[in-house]
Coordinates of C-alpha atoms in Angstrom, one line a residue:
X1 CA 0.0 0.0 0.0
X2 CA 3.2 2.2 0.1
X3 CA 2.0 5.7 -1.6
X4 CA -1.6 5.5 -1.5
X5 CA -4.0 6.3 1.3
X6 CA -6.3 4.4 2.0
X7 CA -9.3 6.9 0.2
X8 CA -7.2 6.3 -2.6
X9 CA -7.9 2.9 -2.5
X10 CA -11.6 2.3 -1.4
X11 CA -13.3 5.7 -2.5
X12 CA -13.9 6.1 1.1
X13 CA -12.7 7.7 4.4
X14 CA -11.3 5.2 6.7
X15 CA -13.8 5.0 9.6
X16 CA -13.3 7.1 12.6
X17 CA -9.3 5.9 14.6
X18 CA -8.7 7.5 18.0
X19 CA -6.1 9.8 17.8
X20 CA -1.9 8.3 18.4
X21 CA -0.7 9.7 21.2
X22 CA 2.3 11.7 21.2
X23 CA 4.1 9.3 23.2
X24 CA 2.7 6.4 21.2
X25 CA 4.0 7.6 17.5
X26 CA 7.8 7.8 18.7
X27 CA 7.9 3.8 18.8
X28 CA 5.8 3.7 15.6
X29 CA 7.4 1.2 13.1
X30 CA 6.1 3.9 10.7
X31 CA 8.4 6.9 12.1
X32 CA 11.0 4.5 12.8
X33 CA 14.2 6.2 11.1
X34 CA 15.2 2.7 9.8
X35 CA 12.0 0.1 8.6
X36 CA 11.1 -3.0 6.7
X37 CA 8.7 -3.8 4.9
X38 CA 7.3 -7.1 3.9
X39 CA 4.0 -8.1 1.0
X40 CA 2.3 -10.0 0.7
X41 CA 2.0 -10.0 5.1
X42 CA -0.5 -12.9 4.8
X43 CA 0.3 -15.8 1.9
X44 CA -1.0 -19.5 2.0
X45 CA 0.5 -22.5 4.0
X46 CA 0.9 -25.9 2.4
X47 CA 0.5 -29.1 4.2
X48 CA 2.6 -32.0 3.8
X49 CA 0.9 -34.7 2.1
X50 CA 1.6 -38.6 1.2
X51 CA 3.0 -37.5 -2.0
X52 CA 4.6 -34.5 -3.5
X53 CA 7.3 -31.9 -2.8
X54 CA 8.0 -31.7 1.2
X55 CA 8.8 -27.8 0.3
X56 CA 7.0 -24.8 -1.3
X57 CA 8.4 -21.7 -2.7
X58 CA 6.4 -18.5 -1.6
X59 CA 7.5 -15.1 -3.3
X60 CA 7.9 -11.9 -0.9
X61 CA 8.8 -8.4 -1.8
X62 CA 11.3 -6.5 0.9
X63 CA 11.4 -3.1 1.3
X64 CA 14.0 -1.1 3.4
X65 CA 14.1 2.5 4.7
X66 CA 16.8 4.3 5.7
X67 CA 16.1 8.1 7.1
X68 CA 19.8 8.3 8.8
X69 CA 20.9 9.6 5.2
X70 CA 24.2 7.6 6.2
X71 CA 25.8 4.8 4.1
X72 CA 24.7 1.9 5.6
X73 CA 25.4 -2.5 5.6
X74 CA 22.1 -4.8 6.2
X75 CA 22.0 -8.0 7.0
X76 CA 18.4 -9.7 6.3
X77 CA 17.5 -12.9 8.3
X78 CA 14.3 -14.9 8.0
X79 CA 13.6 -17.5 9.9
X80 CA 10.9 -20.3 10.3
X81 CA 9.8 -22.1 13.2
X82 CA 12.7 -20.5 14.8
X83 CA 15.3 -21.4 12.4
X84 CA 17.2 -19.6 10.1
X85 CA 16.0 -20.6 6.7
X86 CA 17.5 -17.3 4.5
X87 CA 20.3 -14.8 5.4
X88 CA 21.5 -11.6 2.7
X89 CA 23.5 -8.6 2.6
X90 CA 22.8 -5.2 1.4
X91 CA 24.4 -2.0 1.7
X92 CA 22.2 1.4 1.8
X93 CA 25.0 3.8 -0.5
X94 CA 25.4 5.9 -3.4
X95 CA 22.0 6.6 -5.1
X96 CA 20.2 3.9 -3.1
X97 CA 21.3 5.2 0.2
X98 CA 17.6 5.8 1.2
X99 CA 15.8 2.7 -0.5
X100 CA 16.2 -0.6 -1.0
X101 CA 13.5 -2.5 -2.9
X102 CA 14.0 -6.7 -3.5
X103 CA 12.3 -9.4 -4.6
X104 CA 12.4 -12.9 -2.7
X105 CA 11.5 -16.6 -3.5
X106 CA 11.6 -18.8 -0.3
X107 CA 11.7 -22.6 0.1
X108 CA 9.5 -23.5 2.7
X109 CA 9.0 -27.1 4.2
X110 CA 5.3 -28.0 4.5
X111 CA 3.6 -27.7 7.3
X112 CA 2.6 -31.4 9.1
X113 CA -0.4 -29.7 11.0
X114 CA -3.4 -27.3 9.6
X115 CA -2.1 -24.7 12.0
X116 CA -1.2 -21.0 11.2
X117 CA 2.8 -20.8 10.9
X118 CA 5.0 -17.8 11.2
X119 CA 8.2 -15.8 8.7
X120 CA 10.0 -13.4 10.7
X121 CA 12.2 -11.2 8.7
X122 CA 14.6 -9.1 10.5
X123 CA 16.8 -6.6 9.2
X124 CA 20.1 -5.8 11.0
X125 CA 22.0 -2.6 10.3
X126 CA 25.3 -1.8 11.4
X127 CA 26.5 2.3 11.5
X128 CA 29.7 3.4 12.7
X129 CA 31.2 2.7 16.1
X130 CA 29.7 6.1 17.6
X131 CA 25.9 5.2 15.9
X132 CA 23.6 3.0 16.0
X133 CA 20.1 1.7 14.3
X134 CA 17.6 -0.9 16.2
X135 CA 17.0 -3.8 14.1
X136 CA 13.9 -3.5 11.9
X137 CA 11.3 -6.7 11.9
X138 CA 8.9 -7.7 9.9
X139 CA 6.4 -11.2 10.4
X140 CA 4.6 -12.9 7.6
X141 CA 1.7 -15.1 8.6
X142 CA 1.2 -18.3 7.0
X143 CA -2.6 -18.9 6.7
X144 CA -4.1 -22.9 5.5
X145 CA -6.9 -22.3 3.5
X146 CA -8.7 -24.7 1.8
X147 CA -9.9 -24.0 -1.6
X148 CA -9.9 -25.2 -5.4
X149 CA -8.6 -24.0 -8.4
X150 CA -9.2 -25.2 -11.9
X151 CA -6.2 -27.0 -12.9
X152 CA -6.5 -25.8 -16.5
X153 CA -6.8 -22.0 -14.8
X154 CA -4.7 -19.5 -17.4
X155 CA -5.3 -16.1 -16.3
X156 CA -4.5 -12.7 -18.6
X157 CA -3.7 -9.7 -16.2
X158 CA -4.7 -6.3 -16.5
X159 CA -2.6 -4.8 -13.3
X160 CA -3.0 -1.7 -11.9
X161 CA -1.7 -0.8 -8.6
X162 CA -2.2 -3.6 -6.0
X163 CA -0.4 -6.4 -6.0
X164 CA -3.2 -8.5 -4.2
X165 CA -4.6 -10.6 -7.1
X166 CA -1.0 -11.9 -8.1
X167 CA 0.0 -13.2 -5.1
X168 CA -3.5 -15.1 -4.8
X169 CA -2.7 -16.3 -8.2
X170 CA 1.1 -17.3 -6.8
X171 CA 0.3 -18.6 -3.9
X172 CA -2.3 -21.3 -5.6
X173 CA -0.1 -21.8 -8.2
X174 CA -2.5 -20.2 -11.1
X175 CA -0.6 -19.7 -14.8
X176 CA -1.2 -15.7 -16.0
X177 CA 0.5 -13.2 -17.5
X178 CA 0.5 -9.4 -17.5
X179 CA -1.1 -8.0 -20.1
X180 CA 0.8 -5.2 -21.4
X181 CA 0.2 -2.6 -23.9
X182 CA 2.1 -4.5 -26.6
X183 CA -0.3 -8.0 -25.5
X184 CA -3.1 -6.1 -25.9
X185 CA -3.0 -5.0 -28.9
X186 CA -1.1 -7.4 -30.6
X187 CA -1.2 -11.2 -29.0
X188 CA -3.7 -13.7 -29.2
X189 CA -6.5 -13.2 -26.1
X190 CA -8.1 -16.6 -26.9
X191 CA -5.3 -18.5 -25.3
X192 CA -6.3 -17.4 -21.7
X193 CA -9.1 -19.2 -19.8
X194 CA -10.0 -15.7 -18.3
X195 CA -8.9 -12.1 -18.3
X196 CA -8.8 -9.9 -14.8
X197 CA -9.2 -6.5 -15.3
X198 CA -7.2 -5.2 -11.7
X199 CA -9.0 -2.7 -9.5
X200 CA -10.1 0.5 -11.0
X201 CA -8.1 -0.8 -14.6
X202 CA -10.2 1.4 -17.0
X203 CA -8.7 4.6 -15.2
X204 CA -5.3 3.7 -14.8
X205 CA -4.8 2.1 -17.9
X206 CA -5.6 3.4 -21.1
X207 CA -4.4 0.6 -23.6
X208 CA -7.7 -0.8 -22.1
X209 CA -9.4 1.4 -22.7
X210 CA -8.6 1.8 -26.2
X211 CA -8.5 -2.2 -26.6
X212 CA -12.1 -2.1 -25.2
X213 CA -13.6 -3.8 -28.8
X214 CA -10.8 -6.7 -28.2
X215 CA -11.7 -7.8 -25.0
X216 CA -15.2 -8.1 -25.7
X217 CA -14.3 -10.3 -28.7
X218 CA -12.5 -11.8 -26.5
X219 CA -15.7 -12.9 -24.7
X220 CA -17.9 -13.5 -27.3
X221 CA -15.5 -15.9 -28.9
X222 CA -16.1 -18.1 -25.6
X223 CA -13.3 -15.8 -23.3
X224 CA -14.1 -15.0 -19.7
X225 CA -14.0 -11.4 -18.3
X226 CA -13.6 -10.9 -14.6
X227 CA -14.1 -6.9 -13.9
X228 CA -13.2 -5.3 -10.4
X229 CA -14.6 -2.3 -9.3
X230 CA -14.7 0.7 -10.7
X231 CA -15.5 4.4 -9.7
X232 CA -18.6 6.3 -11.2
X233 CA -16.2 8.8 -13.2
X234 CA -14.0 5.8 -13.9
X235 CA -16.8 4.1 -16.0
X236 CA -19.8 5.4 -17.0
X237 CA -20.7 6.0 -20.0
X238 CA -17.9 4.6 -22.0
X239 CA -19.4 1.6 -23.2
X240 CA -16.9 -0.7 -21.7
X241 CA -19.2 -3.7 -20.9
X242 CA -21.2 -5.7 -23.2
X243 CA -24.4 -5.0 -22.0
X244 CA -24.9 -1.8 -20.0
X245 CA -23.8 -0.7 -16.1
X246 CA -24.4 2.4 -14.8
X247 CA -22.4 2.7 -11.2
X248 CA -23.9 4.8 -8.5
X249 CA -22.5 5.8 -5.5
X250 CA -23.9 3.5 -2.9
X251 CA -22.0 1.1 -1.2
X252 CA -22.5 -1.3 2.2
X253 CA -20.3 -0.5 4.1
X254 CA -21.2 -2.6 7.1
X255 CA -18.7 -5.8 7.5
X256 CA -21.2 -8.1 8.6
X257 CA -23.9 -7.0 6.8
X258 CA -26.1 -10.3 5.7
X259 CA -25.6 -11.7 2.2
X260 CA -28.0 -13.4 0.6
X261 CA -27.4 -15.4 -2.4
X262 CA -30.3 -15.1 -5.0
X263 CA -29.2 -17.7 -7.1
X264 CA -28.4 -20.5 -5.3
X265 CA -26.7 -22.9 -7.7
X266 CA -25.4 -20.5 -10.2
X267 CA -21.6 -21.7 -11.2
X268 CA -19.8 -18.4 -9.3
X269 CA -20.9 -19.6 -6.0
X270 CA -20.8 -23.5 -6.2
X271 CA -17.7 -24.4 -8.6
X272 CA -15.1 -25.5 -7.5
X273 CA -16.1 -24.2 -4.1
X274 CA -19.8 -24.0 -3.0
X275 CA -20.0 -21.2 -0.8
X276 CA -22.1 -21.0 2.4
X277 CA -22.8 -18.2 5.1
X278 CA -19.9 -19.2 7.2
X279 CA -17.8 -17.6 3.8
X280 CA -19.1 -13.9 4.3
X281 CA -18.1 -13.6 7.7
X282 CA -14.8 -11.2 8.9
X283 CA -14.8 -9.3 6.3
X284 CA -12.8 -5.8 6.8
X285 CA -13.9 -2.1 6.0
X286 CA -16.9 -3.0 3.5
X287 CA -18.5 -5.3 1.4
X288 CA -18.6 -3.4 -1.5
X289 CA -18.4 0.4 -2.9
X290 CA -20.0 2.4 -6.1
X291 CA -22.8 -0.9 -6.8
X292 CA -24.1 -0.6 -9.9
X293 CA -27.8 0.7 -10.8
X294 CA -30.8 -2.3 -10.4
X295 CA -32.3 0.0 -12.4
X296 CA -32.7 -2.2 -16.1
X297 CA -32.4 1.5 -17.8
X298 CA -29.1 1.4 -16.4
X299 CA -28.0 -2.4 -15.9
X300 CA -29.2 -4.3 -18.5
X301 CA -31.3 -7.5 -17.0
X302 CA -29.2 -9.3 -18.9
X303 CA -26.8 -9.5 -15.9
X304 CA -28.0 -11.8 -12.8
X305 CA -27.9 -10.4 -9.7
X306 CA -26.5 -13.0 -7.9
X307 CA -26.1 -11.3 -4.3
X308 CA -28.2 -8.7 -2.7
X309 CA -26.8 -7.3 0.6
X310 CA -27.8 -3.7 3.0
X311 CA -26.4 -1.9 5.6
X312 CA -29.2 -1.5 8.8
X313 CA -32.1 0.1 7.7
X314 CA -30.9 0.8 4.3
X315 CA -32.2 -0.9 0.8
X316 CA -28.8 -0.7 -1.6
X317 CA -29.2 -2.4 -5.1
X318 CA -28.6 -6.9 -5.6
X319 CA -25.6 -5.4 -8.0
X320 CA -22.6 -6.4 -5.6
X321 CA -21.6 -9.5 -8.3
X322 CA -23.1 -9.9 -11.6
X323 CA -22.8 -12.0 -14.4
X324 CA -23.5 -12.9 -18.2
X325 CA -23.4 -14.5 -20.7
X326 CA -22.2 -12.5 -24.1
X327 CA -21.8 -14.7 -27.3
X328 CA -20.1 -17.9 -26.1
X329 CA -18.0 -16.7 -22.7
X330 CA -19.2 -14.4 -19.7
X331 CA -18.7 -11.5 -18.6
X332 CA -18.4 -10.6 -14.5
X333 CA -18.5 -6.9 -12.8
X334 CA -17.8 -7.1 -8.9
X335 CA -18.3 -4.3 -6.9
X336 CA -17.8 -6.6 -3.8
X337 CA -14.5 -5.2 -1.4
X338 CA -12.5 -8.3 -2.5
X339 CA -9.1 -7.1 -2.7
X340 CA -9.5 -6.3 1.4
X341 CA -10.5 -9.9 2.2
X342 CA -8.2 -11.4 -0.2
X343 CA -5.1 -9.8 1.8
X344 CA -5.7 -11.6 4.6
X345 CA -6.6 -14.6 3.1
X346 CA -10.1 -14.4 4.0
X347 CA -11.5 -18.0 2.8
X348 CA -14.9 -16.8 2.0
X349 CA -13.2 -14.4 -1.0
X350 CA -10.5 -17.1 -1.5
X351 CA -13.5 -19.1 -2.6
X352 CA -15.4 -16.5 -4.7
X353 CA -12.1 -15.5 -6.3
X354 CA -11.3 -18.9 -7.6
X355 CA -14.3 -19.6 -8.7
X356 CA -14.8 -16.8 -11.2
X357 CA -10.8 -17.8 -12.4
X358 CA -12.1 -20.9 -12.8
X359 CA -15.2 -20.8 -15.5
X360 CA -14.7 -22.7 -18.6
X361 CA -14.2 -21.5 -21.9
X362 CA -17.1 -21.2 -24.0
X363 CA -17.2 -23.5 -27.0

């Protein structure tokens, strides 16, 4: 999340914190004058089984800050269940004597119990003999979750600026690609199983935008479109669905809000995970923002509502997920809050997640 606030990212203000004392923010890891960083904080544990690898690899991006403005060695240790499983140097100098960004792939021995597990990363800097930095630390939780994936999964990637999707797609060990502006123009679409267009992707990316006619051929040749949402200025009126949306403003933004699925064996919520109401609970910050119109002026009816969902004493539109079909593939808009869940691993959106990677291609 480095960069954005967290309006940025939910079209929202962040509900109501109590104030940090003064006292409080001088031992903020924030403020700290030396930090790590560590994404994704929350990936997926796998569990030894009769057969198969005993170890996993699980990719982590590092981040280190150094405010001292002083050249400056690091020495980076993880360890797992207490034992030193990675160890590297870096040096803070020259034009990197503020920032140092790196990219990690870890070999992790499976778990033998269903049990959360723990990374700690810990970075170590060393000044001169008169100076000196606290260590910086940073802990990874490794989550079991228990869902399905199409095997034959091959994902096209429209990214924006969250990183959540891919490591979901890592961490179950889904084929996809980034779609860049070159891809989208120029390569063949048809060889994907589905295409995920990233949080808020029409806005920030403008090759989609003007690749608009391809994706939807994409669809009707039997492709699968999987849309996150979008803001009202971001959207409407462009034409960029295959039937019409039109996104309002509303939004629940009550966690545990009750969900109620209006189609109860529709494919999105049954394969390969059925989902029950166990699977909307602990959700974080909302359950969805700018819902599109139930109006069928504004949404065509050829979408099916396929949730419906209000905050107390409120009536918001059953537009949180909705689907159709367009020539021989399907299109799906989601205004649901996914991204949130998915952080954390929440099995619920896990499930939901999968399941709209997985959809077959149209023949």
């Amino acid at each position: 999340d480095a960069g954005f606030s967290s309006t940025f990212f939910s079209g929202i203000e962040p509900k109501t914190r109590q104030p940090v004392r003064l006292d409080e923010s001088v031992h903020s890891p924030a403020l700290a004058p030396f930090r790590l960083s560590v994404s994704p904080a929350v990936t997926c544990l796998e569990v030894l089984s009769q057969i198969g690898l005993r170890t996993y690899n699980r990719t982590f991006f590092i981040t280190l800050i150094n405010r001292n403005g002083q050249d400056m060695p690091v020495t980076l240790t993880v360890r797992h269940q207490k034992k030193i499983i990675y160890q590297k140097k870096y040096r803070f100098a020259g034009s990197h004597k503020e920032r140092l960004d790196d990219t990690l792939t870890l070999s992790l021995r499976k778990a033998v119990a269903t049990s959360p597990e723990a990374l700690r990363f810990e970075a170590t800097p060393v000044f001169g003999r008169k100076d000196k930095a606290m260590p910086a630390s940073a802990e990874v939780v490794l989550k079991p979750v228990s869902a399905s994936v199409s095997p034959n999964a091959y994902v096209g990637v429209v990214e924006t600026y969250d990183r959540t999707h891919l490591d979901l797609l890592q961490a179950f060990g889904v084929r996809y690609d980034l779609l860049d502006s070159a891809l989208l123009a120029k390569g063949d679409l048809q060889k994907y199983t589905a295409i995920l267009l990233d949080l808020r992707a029409y806005a920030y990316r403008h090759d989609l935008a003007q690749s608009t006619s391809k994706v939807l051929a994409y669809v009707k040749r039997g492709g699968n479109v999987i849309c996150c949402y979008h803001k009202t200025f971001d959207w409407n009126g462009h034409g960029f669905s295959p039937y019409p949306i039109t996104l309002t403003r509303e939004r629940v933004t009550e966690e545990d809000a009750p969900v109620t699925i209006l189609v109860q064996e529709h494919p999105l919520l049954n394969n390969p995970n059925k989902l029950g109401s166990a699977d909307w609970a602990d959700w974080q910050q909302e359950r969805n923002l700018y819902l599109p119109s139930d109006d069928t002026l504004q949404t065509s009816p050829e979408y099916v509502r396929l949730l419906a969902m209000s905050d107390s004493g409120e009536q918001e539109p059953p537009t949180s997920l909705l689907w159709a079909k367009y020539g021989k593939g399907t299109y799906t808009y989601t205004a649901l809050a996914l991204y949130r869940q998915l952080r954390t691993l929440n099995i619920g959106a896990v499930k939901l997640f999968l399941n709209m990677i997985s959809q077959p291609i149209g023949q």
